[in-house]
mmCIF file of C-alpha atoms and ligand atoms in Angstrom:
data_model
loop_
_atom_site.group_PDB
_atom_site.id
_atom_site.type_symbol
_atom_site.label_atom_id
_atom_site.label_comp_id
_atom_site.label_asym_id
_atom_site.label_seq_id
_atom_site.Cartn_x
_atom_site.Cartn_y
_atom_site.Cartn_z
ATOM 1 C CA UNK A 1368 0.000 0.000 0.000
ATOM 2 C CA UNK A 1369 1.477 3.362 -1.061
ATOM 3 C CA UNK A 1370 1.001 6.104 1.492
ATOM 4 C CA UNK A 1371 -0.774 9.334 0.587
ATOM 5 C CA UNK A 1372 2.480 11.285 0.973
ATOM 6 C CA UNK A 1373 4.383 9.037 -1.419
ATOM 7 C CA UNK A 1374 1.504 9.131 -3.920
ATOM 8 C CA UNK A 1375 1.506 12.913 -3.762
ATOM 9 C CA UNK A 1376 5.270 12.942 -4.309
ATOM 10 C CA UNK A 1377 5.014 10.641 -7.329
ATOM 11 C CA UNK A 1378 2.513 12.860 -9.124
ATOM 12 C CA UNK A 1379 4.387 16.074 -8.289
ATOM 13 C CA UNK A 1380 6.202 17.791 -11.160
ATOM 14 C CA UNK A 1381 9.407 17.762 -9.106
ATOM 15 C CA UNK A 1382 9.373 13.957 -8.843
ATOM 16 C CA UNK A 1383 8.822 13.666 -12.586
ATOM 17 C CA UNK A 1384 11.660 16.080 -13.179
ATOM 18 C CA UNK A 1385 14.002 14.130 -10.916
ATOM 19 C CA UNK A 1386 13.119 10.906 -12.719
ATOM 20 C CA UNK A 1387 13.760 12.400 -16.153
ATOM 21 C CA UNK A 1388 17.207 12.028 -17.714
ATOM 22 C CA UNK A 1389 19.451 15.008 -16.981
ATOM 23 C CA UNK A 1390 19.776 17.647 -19.657
ATOM 24 C CA UNK A 1391 23.341 18.389 -20.807
ATOM 25 C CA UNK A 1392 23.547 21.519 -18.622
ATOM 26 C CA UNK A 1393 22.145 19.700 -15.571
ATOM 27 C CA UNK A 1394 24.801 17.022 -16.018
ATOM 28 C CA UNK A 1395 27.667 19.507 -15.896
ATOM 29 C CA UNK A 1396 30.069 19.191 -12.961
ATOM 30 C CA UNK A 1397 29.317 21.455 -9.995
ATOM 31 C CA UNK A 1398 32.450 23.573 -10.528
ATOM 32 C CA UNK A 1399 31.578 24.346 -14.147
ATOM 33 C CA UNK A 1400 27.943 25.078 -13.400
ATOM 34 C CA UNK A 1401 28.943 27.400 -10.565
ATOM 35 C CA UNK A 1402 31.420 29.104 -12.866
ATOM 36 C CA UNK A 1403 28.656 29.673 -15.430
ATOM 37 C CA UNK A 1404 26.468 31.202 -12.702
ATOM 38 C CA UNK A 1405 29.207 33.450 -11.324
ATOM 39 C CA UNK A 1406 30.006 34.717 -14.825
ATOM 40 C CA UNK A 1407 26.382 35.254 -15.861
ATOM 41 C CA UNK A 1408 24.868 36.058 -12.441
ATOM 42 C CA UNK A 1409 21.509 35.181 -13.887
ATOM 43 C CA UNK A 1410 19.201 34.581 -10.914
ATOM 44 C CA UNK A 1411 16.845 32.589 -13.146
ATOM 45 C CA UNK A 1412 19.443 29.870 -13.623
ATOM 46 C CA UNK A 1413 18.816 28.120 -10.266
ATOM 47 C CA UNK A 1414 15.066 28.365 -10.924
ATOM 48 C CA UNK A 1415 15.364 26.432 -14.166
ATOM 49 C CA UNK A 1416 15.840 23.038 -12.517
ATOM 50 C CA UNK A 1417 16.123 21.564 -9.012
ATOM 51 C CA UNK A 1418 19.325 19.794 -10.140
ATOM 52 C CA UNK A 1419 20.886 23.107 -11.117
ATOM 53 C CA UNK A 1420 19.584 24.821 -7.972
ATOM 54 C CA UNK A 1421 21.168 22.116 -5.821
ATOM 55 C CA UNK A 1422 24.519 22.491 -7.585
ATOM 56 C CA UNK A 1423 24.452 26.278 -7.256
ATOM 57 C CA UNK A 1424 23.564 26.116 -3.581
ATOM 58 C CA UNK A 1425 26.837 27.414 -2.164
ATOM 59 C CA UNK A 1426 28.199 30.417 -0.279
ATOM 60 C CA UNK A 1427 30.468 31.075 -3.260
ATOM 61 C CA UNK A 1428 27.481 31.587 -5.590
ATOM 62 C CA UNK A 1429 25.391 33.497 -3.037
ATOM 63 C CA UNK A 1430 28.214 35.934 -2.317
ATOM 64 C CA UNK A 1431 28.814 36.469 -6.045
ATOM 65 C CA UNK A 1432 25.144 37.410 -6.504
ATOM 66 C CA UNK A 1433 25.272 39.743 -3.487
ATOM 67 C CA UNK A 1434 28.432 41.503 -4.670
ATOM 68 C CA UNK A 1435 26.910 42.022 -8.112
ATOM 69 C CA UNK A 1436 23.477 43.255 -7.093
ATOM 70 C CA UNK A 1437 23.833 44.586 -3.537
ATOM 71 C CA UNK A 1438 27.250 46.185 -3.794
ATOM 72 C CA UNK A 1439 27.751 47.250 -7.434
ATOM 73 C CA UNK A 1440 25.789 49.656 -9.604
ATOM 74 C CA UNK A 1441 24.632 47.713 -12.667
ATOM 75 C CA UNK A 1442 23.298 50.780 -14.478
ATOM 76 C CA UNK A 1443 19.596 49.891 -14.355
ATOM 77 C CA UNK A 1444 18.022 51.008 -11.085
ATOM 78 C CA UNK A 1445 14.628 49.358 -11.567
ATOM 79 C CA UNK A 1446 16.081 46.010 -12.596
ATOM 80 C CA UNK A 1447 18.630 46.157 -9.798
ATOM 81 C CA UNK A 1448 15.945 46.847 -7.162
ATOM 82 C CA UNK A 1449 13.929 43.916 -8.458
ATOM 83 C CA UNK A 1450 16.938 41.606 -8.289
ATOM 84 C CA UNK A 1451 17.834 42.888 -4.825
ATOM 85 C CA UNK A 1452 14.300 42.060 -3.634
ATOM 86 C CA UNK A 1453 14.675 38.552 -5.031
ATOM 87 C CA UNK A 1454 17.992 38.074 -3.243
ATOM 88 C CA UNK A 1455 16.549 39.103 0.122
ATOM 89 C CA UNK A 1456 13.507 36.865 -0.363
ATOM 90 C CA UNK A 1457 15.739 33.790 -0.736
ATOM 91 C CA UNK A 1458 15.855 31.323 2.128
ATOM 92 C CA UNK A 1459 19.637 31.420 2.146
ATOM 93 C CA UNK A 1460 19.613 35.145 2.875
ATOM 94 C CA UNK A 1461 19.727 34.779 6.641
ATOM 95 C CA UNK A 1462 20.930 37.275 9.210
ATOM 96 C CA UNK A 1463 24.120 35.248 9.608
ATOM 97 C CA UNK A 1464 24.734 35.221 5.857
ATOM 98 C CA UNK A 1465 24.088 38.955 5.486
ATOM 99 C CA UNK A 1466 26.645 39.669 8.210
ATOM 100 C CA UNK A 1467 29.144 37.477 6.346
ATOM 101 C CA UNK A 1468 28.470 39.461 3.181
ATOM 102 C CA UNK A 1469 28.945 42.854 4.894
ATOM 103 C CA UNK A 1470 32.195 41.682 6.474
ATOM 104 C CA UNK A 1471 33.499 40.309 3.149
ATOM 105 C CA UNK A 1472 32.449 43.453 1.303
ATOM 106 C CA UNK A 1473 33.917 46.044 3.675
ATOM 107 C CA UNK A 1474 36.662 44.285 5.613
ATOM 108 C CA UNK A 1475 39.509 45.271 3.280
ATOM 109 C CA UNK A 1476 38.507 48.952 3.416
ATOM 110 C CA UNK A 1477 38.116 48.837 7.183
ATOM 111 C CA UNK A 1478 34.895 50.849 7.198
ATOM 112 C CA UNK A 1479 31.238 50.117 6.544
ATOM 113 C CA UNK A 1480 31.318 52.731 3.773
ATOM 114 C CA UNK A 1481 33.693 50.502 1.817
ATOM 115 C CA UNK A 1482 36.147 53.344 1.214
ATOM 116 C CA UNK A 1483 39.806 52.875 2.058
ATOM 117 C CA UNK A 1484 41.432 55.227 4.559
ATOM 118 C CA UNK A 1485 38.079 56.575 5.690
ATOM 119 C CA UNK A 1486 38.658 59.275 8.314
ATOM 120 C CA UNK A 1487 35.585 58.287 10.303
ATOM 121 C CA UNK A 1488 35.993 54.558 9.973
ATOM 122 C CA UNK A 1489 33.262 52.405 11.485
ATOM 123 C CA UNK A 1490 34.673 48.985 12.098
ATOM 124 C CA UNK A 1491 33.842 46.353 13.069
ATOM 125 C CA UNK A 1492 30.112 46.764 12.502
ATOM 126 C CA UNK A 1493 27.952 46.490 15.608
ATOM 127 C CA UNK A 1494 25.381 44.178 14.072
ATOM 128 C CA UNK A 1495 23.481 43.669 17.314
ATOM 129 C CA UNK A 1496 23.144 47.372 18.039
ATOM 130 C CA UNK A 1497 23.562 49.539 14.916
ATOM 131 C CA UNK A 1498 22.362 52.553 16.893
ATOM 132 C CA UNK A 1499 25.717 52.529 18.677
ATOM 133 C CA UNK A 1500 27.536 53.243 15.398
ATOM 134 C CA UNK A 1501 27.921 56.982 14.769
ATOM 135 C CA UNK A 1502 27.079 57.449 11.092
ATOM 136 C CA UNK A 1503 24.607 59.104 8.800
ATOM 137 C CA UNK A 1504 23.057 57.203 5.915
ATOM 138 C CA UNK A 1505 25.227 59.343 3.584
ATOM 139 C CA UNK A 1506 28.304 57.624 5.018
ATOM 140 C CA UNK A 1507 27.099 54.306 3.661
ATOM 141 C CA UNK A 1508 26.847 54.798 -0.116
ATOM 142 C CA UNK A 1509 26.968 51.070 -0.796
ATOM 143 C CA UNK A 1510 24.497 49.806 1.779
ATOM 144 C CA UNK A 1511 22.120 52.733 1.302
ATOM 145 C CA UNK A 1512 22.068 51.867 -2.414
ATOM 146 C CA UNK A 1513 20.165 48.725 -1.470
ATOM 147 C CA UNK A 1514 16.722 50.026 -2.335
ATOM 148 C CA UNK A 1515 14.336 47.116 -2.552
ATOM 149 C CA UNK A 1516 11.538 45.426 -0.650
ATOM 150 C CA UNK A 1517 11.935 44.184 2.899
ATOM 151 C CA UNK A 1518 11.071 40.490 2.579
ATOM 152 C CA UNK A 1519 7.803 39.450 4.295
ATOM 153 C CA UNK A 1520 9.769 36.831 6.264
ATOM 154 C CA UNK A 1521 11.211 39.715 8.331
ATOM 155 C CA UNK A 1522 7.865 41.378 9.022
ATOM 156 C CA UNK A 1523 6.016 38.911 11.208
ATOM 157 C CA UNK A 1524 6.366 36.967 14.429
ATOM 158 C CA UNK A 1525 7.660 34.993 16.103
ATOM 159 C CA UNK A 1526 10.037 37.855 16.814
ATOM 160 C CA UNK A 1527 13.293 36.063 17.455
ATOM 161 C CA UNK A 1528 16.360 38.051 18.429
ATOM 162 C CA UNK A 1529 17.852 37.187 15.048
ATOM 163 C CA UNK A 1530 14.866 38.536 13.134
ATOM 164 C CA UNK A 1531 14.697 41.753 15.144
ATOM 165 C CA UNK A 1532 18.415 42.378 14.648
ATOM 166 C CA UNK A 1533 18.232 41.710 10.911
ATOM 167 C CA UNK A 1534 15.244 44.018 10.400
ATOM 168 C CA UNK A 1535 16.734 46.741 12.604
ATOM 169 C CA UNK A 1536 20.058 46.656 10.752
ATOM 170 C CA UNK A 1537 18.375 46.818 7.328
ATOM 171 C CA UNK A 1538 16.115 49.703 8.332
ATOM 172 C CA UNK A 1539 19.064 51.544 9.831
ATOM 173 C CA UNK A 1540 21.631 51.091 7.037
ATOM 174 C CA UNK A 1541 19.763 50.493 3.766
ATOM 175 C CA UNK A 1542 16.936 52.151 1.812
ATOM 176 C CA UNK A 1543 14.705 49.083 1.899
ATOM 177 C CA UNK A 1544 10.940 49.560 2.279
ATOM 178 C CA UNK A 1545 7.789 47.513 2.784
ATOM 179 C CA UNK A 1546 5.719 46.896 -0.344
ATOM 180 C CA UNK A 1547 2.543 48.545 0.952
ATOM 181 C CA UNK A 1548 0.848 48.164 -2.439
ATOM 182 C CA UNK A 1549 0.846 44.392 -1.987
ATOM 183 C CA UNK A 1550 -2.206 43.543 0.144
ATOM 184 C CA UNK A 1551 -0.710 40.328 1.470
ATOM 185 C CA UNK A 1552 2.524 42.009 2.522
ATOM 186 C CA UNK A 1553 0.555 44.859 4.075
ATOM 187 C CA UNK A 1554 -1.489 42.371 6.096
ATOM 188 C CA UNK A 1555 1.658 40.543 7.220
ATOM 189 C CA UNK A 1556 3.332 43.768 8.366
ATOM 190 C CA UNK A 1557 0.255 44.979 10.261
ATOM 191 C CA UNK A 1558 -0.105 41.604 11.954
ATOM 192 C CA UNK A 1559 3.663 41.574 12.622
ATOM 193 C CA UNK A 1560 3.274 44.713 14.709
ATOM 194 C CA UNK A 1561 0.497 43.082 16.720
ATOM 195 C CA UNK A 1562 2.561 39.886 17.053
ATOM 196 C CA UNK A 1563 5.336 41.960 18.602
ATOM 197 C CA UNK A 1564 2.924 43.358 21.203
ATOM 198 C CA UNK A 1565 1.404 39.967 22.000
ATOM 199 C CA UNK A 1566 4.881 38.415 22.301
ATOM 200 C CA UNK A 1567 5.903 41.268 24.668
ATOM 201 C CA UNK A 1568 8.873 41.887 22.408
ATOM 202 C CA UNK A 1569 9.819 45.424 23.316
ATOM 203 C CA UNK A 1570 12.614 45.678 20.722
ATOM 204 C CA UNK A 1571 10.286 44.702 17.867
ATOM 205 C CA UNK A 1572 7.510 47.030 19.041
ATOM 206 C CA UNK A 1573 10.025 49.856 19.241
ATOM 207 C CA UNK A 1574 11.122 49.209 15.656
ATOM 208 C CA UNK A 1575 7.563 49.544 14.390
ATOM 209 C CA UNK A 1576 6.827 52.581 16.577
ATOM 210 C CA UNK A 1577 9.788 54.624 15.461
ATOM 211 C CA UNK A 1578 10.317 53.734 11.799
ATOM 212 C CA UNK A 1579 7.770 55.118 9.399
ATOM 213 C CA UNK A 1580 9.082 52.776 6.711
ATOM 214 C CA UNK A 1581 7.512 49.981 8.790
ATOM 215 C CA UNK A 1582 4.074 51.559 8.928
ATOM 216 C CA UNK A 1583 2.019 54.490 10.079
ATOM 217 C CA UNK A 1584 2.696 56.319 13.315
ATOM 218 C CA UNK A 1585 0.865 54.716 16.237
ATOM 219 C CA UNK A 1586 -2.413 56.130 17.558
ATOM 220 C CA UNK A 1587 -4.699 55.344 20.475
ATOM 221 C CA UNK A 1588 -5.925 52.278 18.563
ATOM 222 C CA UNK A 1589 -2.575 50.605 19.068
ATOM 223 C CA UNK A 1590 -2.506 51.673 22.731
ATOM 224 C CA UNK A 1591 -5.932 50.082 23.143
ATOM 225 C CA UNK A 1592 -4.695 46.858 21.522
ATOM 226 C CA UNK A 1593 -1.596 46.793 23.725
ATOM 227 C CA UNK A 1594 -3.702 47.258 26.856
ATOM 228 C CA UNK A 1595 -6.773 45.146 26.111
ATOM 229 C CA UNK A 1596 -5.148 42.356 24.074
ATOM 230 C CA UNK A 1597 -1.496 42.676 25.091
ATOM 231 C CA UNK A 1598 -2.051 42.738 28.857
ATOM 232 C CA UNK A 1599 -0.767 46.308 29.343
ATOM 233 C CA UNK A 1600 2.957 45.623 29.252
ATOM 234 C CA UNK A 1601 3.902 49.066 30.542
ATOM 235 C CA UNK A 1602 7.174 49.401 28.604
ATOM 236 C CA UNK A 1603 5.305 48.687 25.388
ATOM 237 C CA UNK A 1604 2.306 50.871 26.216
ATOM 238 C CA UNK A 1605 4.564 53.749 27.240
ATOM 239 C CA UNK A 1606 6.640 53.504 24.047
ATOM 240 C CA UNK A 1607 3.516 53.488 21.866
ATOM 241 C CA UNK A 1608 2.116 56.524 23.703
ATOM 242 C CA UNK A 1609 5.405 58.435 23.562
ATOM 243 C CA UNK A 1610 5.872 57.626 19.906
ATOM 244 C CA UNK A 1611 2.295 58.595 18.996
ATOM 245 C CA UNK A 1612 2.727 61.872 20.865
ATOM 246 C CA UNK A 1613 6.064 62.569 19.155
ATOM 247 C CA UNK A 1614 4.442 62.017 15.778
ATOM 248 C CA UNK A 1615 1.764 64.588 16.626
ATOM 249 C CA UNK A 1616 -1.142 62.418 17.790
ATOM 250 C CA UNK A 1617 -3.371 64.309 20.258
ATOM 251 C CA UNK A 1618 -6.792 62.626 20.599
ATOM 252 C CA UNK A 1619 -6.495 60.517 23.751
ATOM 253 C CA UNK A 1620 -10.181 60.004 24.607
ATOM 254 C CA UNK A 1621 -11.164 56.354 24.619
ATOM 255 C CA UNK A 1622 -14.044 54.706 26.454
ATOM 256 C CA UNK A 1623 -12.643 51.174 26.250
ATOM 257 C CA UNK A 1624 -9.390 52.250 27.862
ATOM 258 C CA UNK A 1625 -11.223 54.168 30.608
ATOM 259 C CA UNK A 1626 -13.315 51.096 31.326
ATOM 260 C CA UNK A 1627 -10.201 48.889 31.475
ATOM 261 C CA UNK A 1628 -8.589 51.353 33.915
ATOM 262 C CA UNK A 1629 -11.679 51.352 36.104
ATOM 263 C CA UNK A 1630 -11.777 47.553 36.260
ATOM 264 C CA UNK A 1631 -8.013 47.246 36.878
ATOM 265 C CA UNK A 1632 -8.208 49.721 39.772
ATOM 266 C CA UNK A 1633 -11.220 47.884 41.217
ATOM 267 C CA UNK A 1634 -9.194 44.648 41.067
ATOM 268 C CA UNK A 1635 -6.270 46.314 42.856
ATOM 269 C CA UNK A 1636 -3.892 46.155 39.879
ATOM 270 C CA UNK A 1637 -1.265 48.943 39.996
ATOM 271 C CA UNK A 1638 -1.309 48.988 36.196
ATOM 272 C CA UNK A 1639 -4.769 50.588 36.410
ATOM 273 C CA UNK A 1640 -3.603 53.609 38.401
ATOM 274 C CA UNK A 1641 -0.497 53.956 36.264
ATOM 275 C CA UNK A 1642 -2.451 53.949 33.006
ATOM 276 C CA UNK A 1643 -5.050 56.313 34.448
ATOM 277 C CA UNK A 1644 -2.263 58.780 35.250
ATOM 278 C CA UNK A 1645 -0.645 58.445 31.792
ATOM 279 C CA UNK A 1646 -3.973 59.090 30.073
ATOM 280 C CA UNK A 1647 -4.609 62.092 32.331
ATOM 281 C CA UNK A 1648 -1.186 63.499 31.451
ATOM 282 C CA UNK A 1649 -1.769 63.050 27.733
ATOM 283 C CA UNK A 1650 -5.260 64.582 27.909
ATOM 284 C CA UNK A 1651 -4.015 67.771 29.539
ATOM 285 C CA UNK A 1652 -3.401 70.771 27.266
ATOM 286 C CA UNK A 1653 0.091 70.279 25.853
ATOM 287 C CA UNK A 1654 -0.060 66.526 26.382
ATOM 288 C CA UNK A 1655 2.769 65.828 28.798
ATOM 289 C CA UNK A 1656 3.875 62.220 29.300
ATOM 290 C CA UNK A 1657 6.099 61.658 32.306
ATOM 291 C CA UNK A 1658 8.420 58.649 32.320
ATOM 292 C CA UNK A 1659 8.862 58.744 36.119
ATOM 293 C CA UNK A 1660 5.425 59.815 37.349
ATOM 294 C CA UNK A 1661 3.365 57.075 38.938
ATOM 295 C CA UNK A 1662 6.343 54.749 38.794
ATOM 296 C CA UNK A 1663 6.385 51.498 40.717
ATOM 297 C CA UNK A 1664 8.228 48.256 40.207
ATOM 298 C CA UNK A 1665 7.232 44.737 41.004
ATOM 299 C CA UNK A 1666 8.534 41.486 39.588
ATOM 300 C CA UNK A 1667 7.284 40.994 36.052
ATOM 301 C CA UNK A 1668 5.864 44.505 35.845
ATOM 302 C CA UNK A 1669 8.677 46.939 35.201
ATOM 303 C CA UNK A 1670 8.921 49.983 33.002
ATOM 304 C CA UNK A 1671 11.736 50.347 30.467
ATOM 305 C CA UNK A 1672 11.878 53.715 28.740
ATOM 306 C CA UNK A 1673 13.897 54.718 25.703
ATOM 307 C CA UNK A 1674 14.448 58.422 25.382
ATOM 308 C CA UNK A 1675 14.468 59.451 21.758
ATOM 309 C CA UNK A 1676 16.320 62.547 20.721
ATOM 310 C CA UNK A 1677 14.323 62.392 17.517
ATOM 311 C CA UNK A 1678 11.393 60.189 16.649
ATOM 312 C CA UNK A 1679 13.697 57.697 14.995
ATOM 313 C CA UNK A 1680 16.945 57.617 16.886
ATOM 314 C CA UNK A 1681 17.210 56.083 20.290
ATOM 315 C CA UNK A 1682 20.044 57.641 22.224
ATOM 316 C CA UNK A 1683 19.777 56.567 25.798
ATOM 317 C CA UNK A 1684 18.201 53.606 27.460
ATOM 318 C CA UNK A 1685 17.310 53.934 31.070
ATOM 319 C CA UNK A 1686 15.943 51.187 33.205
ATOM 320 C CA UNK A 1687 13.579 52.507 35.810
ATOM 321 C CA UNK A 1688 12.767 50.743 39.010
ATOM 322 C CA UNK A 1689 15.033 47.748 38.458
ATOM 323 C CA UNK A 1690 15.319 45.628 41.579
HETATM 324 ZN ZN1 ZN B 525 33.753 55.218 6.220
#
């Protein structure tokens, strides 16, 4: 008896292709096939056959494609952006691989800008915390030339440390954007922001709050979601409020939030009084939001505040009320 899985495999086009005799190009030795790819850098070549894709599956080929399309101007901006998007969408383009590429590309110059004897050399790159590197986007002519779509795989949960670091580095050093015209991608990105709140991933929430390339500025709707659905993680709620205020949001009236506050206070939860105070502060003329007012700290309910010199750049991190 043939199992359903094996039956499905037998009728799949891939199985038929594997069973067919190899074409002359598929039968070429790996070295020659890889040489053809590196000389042509045609990204359609691995798509032409699983045999060819398997033979081209190597760091050598991946790096060659990255150097050609992520690091060199090919003279056709639209085509280059399209090819860059395809490269980032590949499964092999992981955070680890991208770091390898950046190191290979800039190591000899000794600066992330790729220029030898740079007077303001930034090296080695701080991949985990790009905010610590003092540069403007103009200092990175090569990386900022990467102007393509952020792959959907980096826009949704689960928000692993690796994913957050990769997305943060790309947003900070390249010109990549979300394809908002694509409804599916749009949905993924909007859900990704909610995933970050539900996963209590402060770093991911912060990315969405402070980078307009990752979506609209937050409003009270997101505060409501973070309180009602996200359990009022105060660091997250505070960052959403502060970010919304910085981006000019001023309408802080909300019945659902007031009701939540009332119930939380009635149940003796300190979060209720804290949120009541924050909403009062925001509703006053001028809309002040104090990081220290109403502060308390108990295990599992602490407030972490990032002070932003601008809406996008985090300069100082202060932990409040740490035991
Ligand atoms: Zn430099």
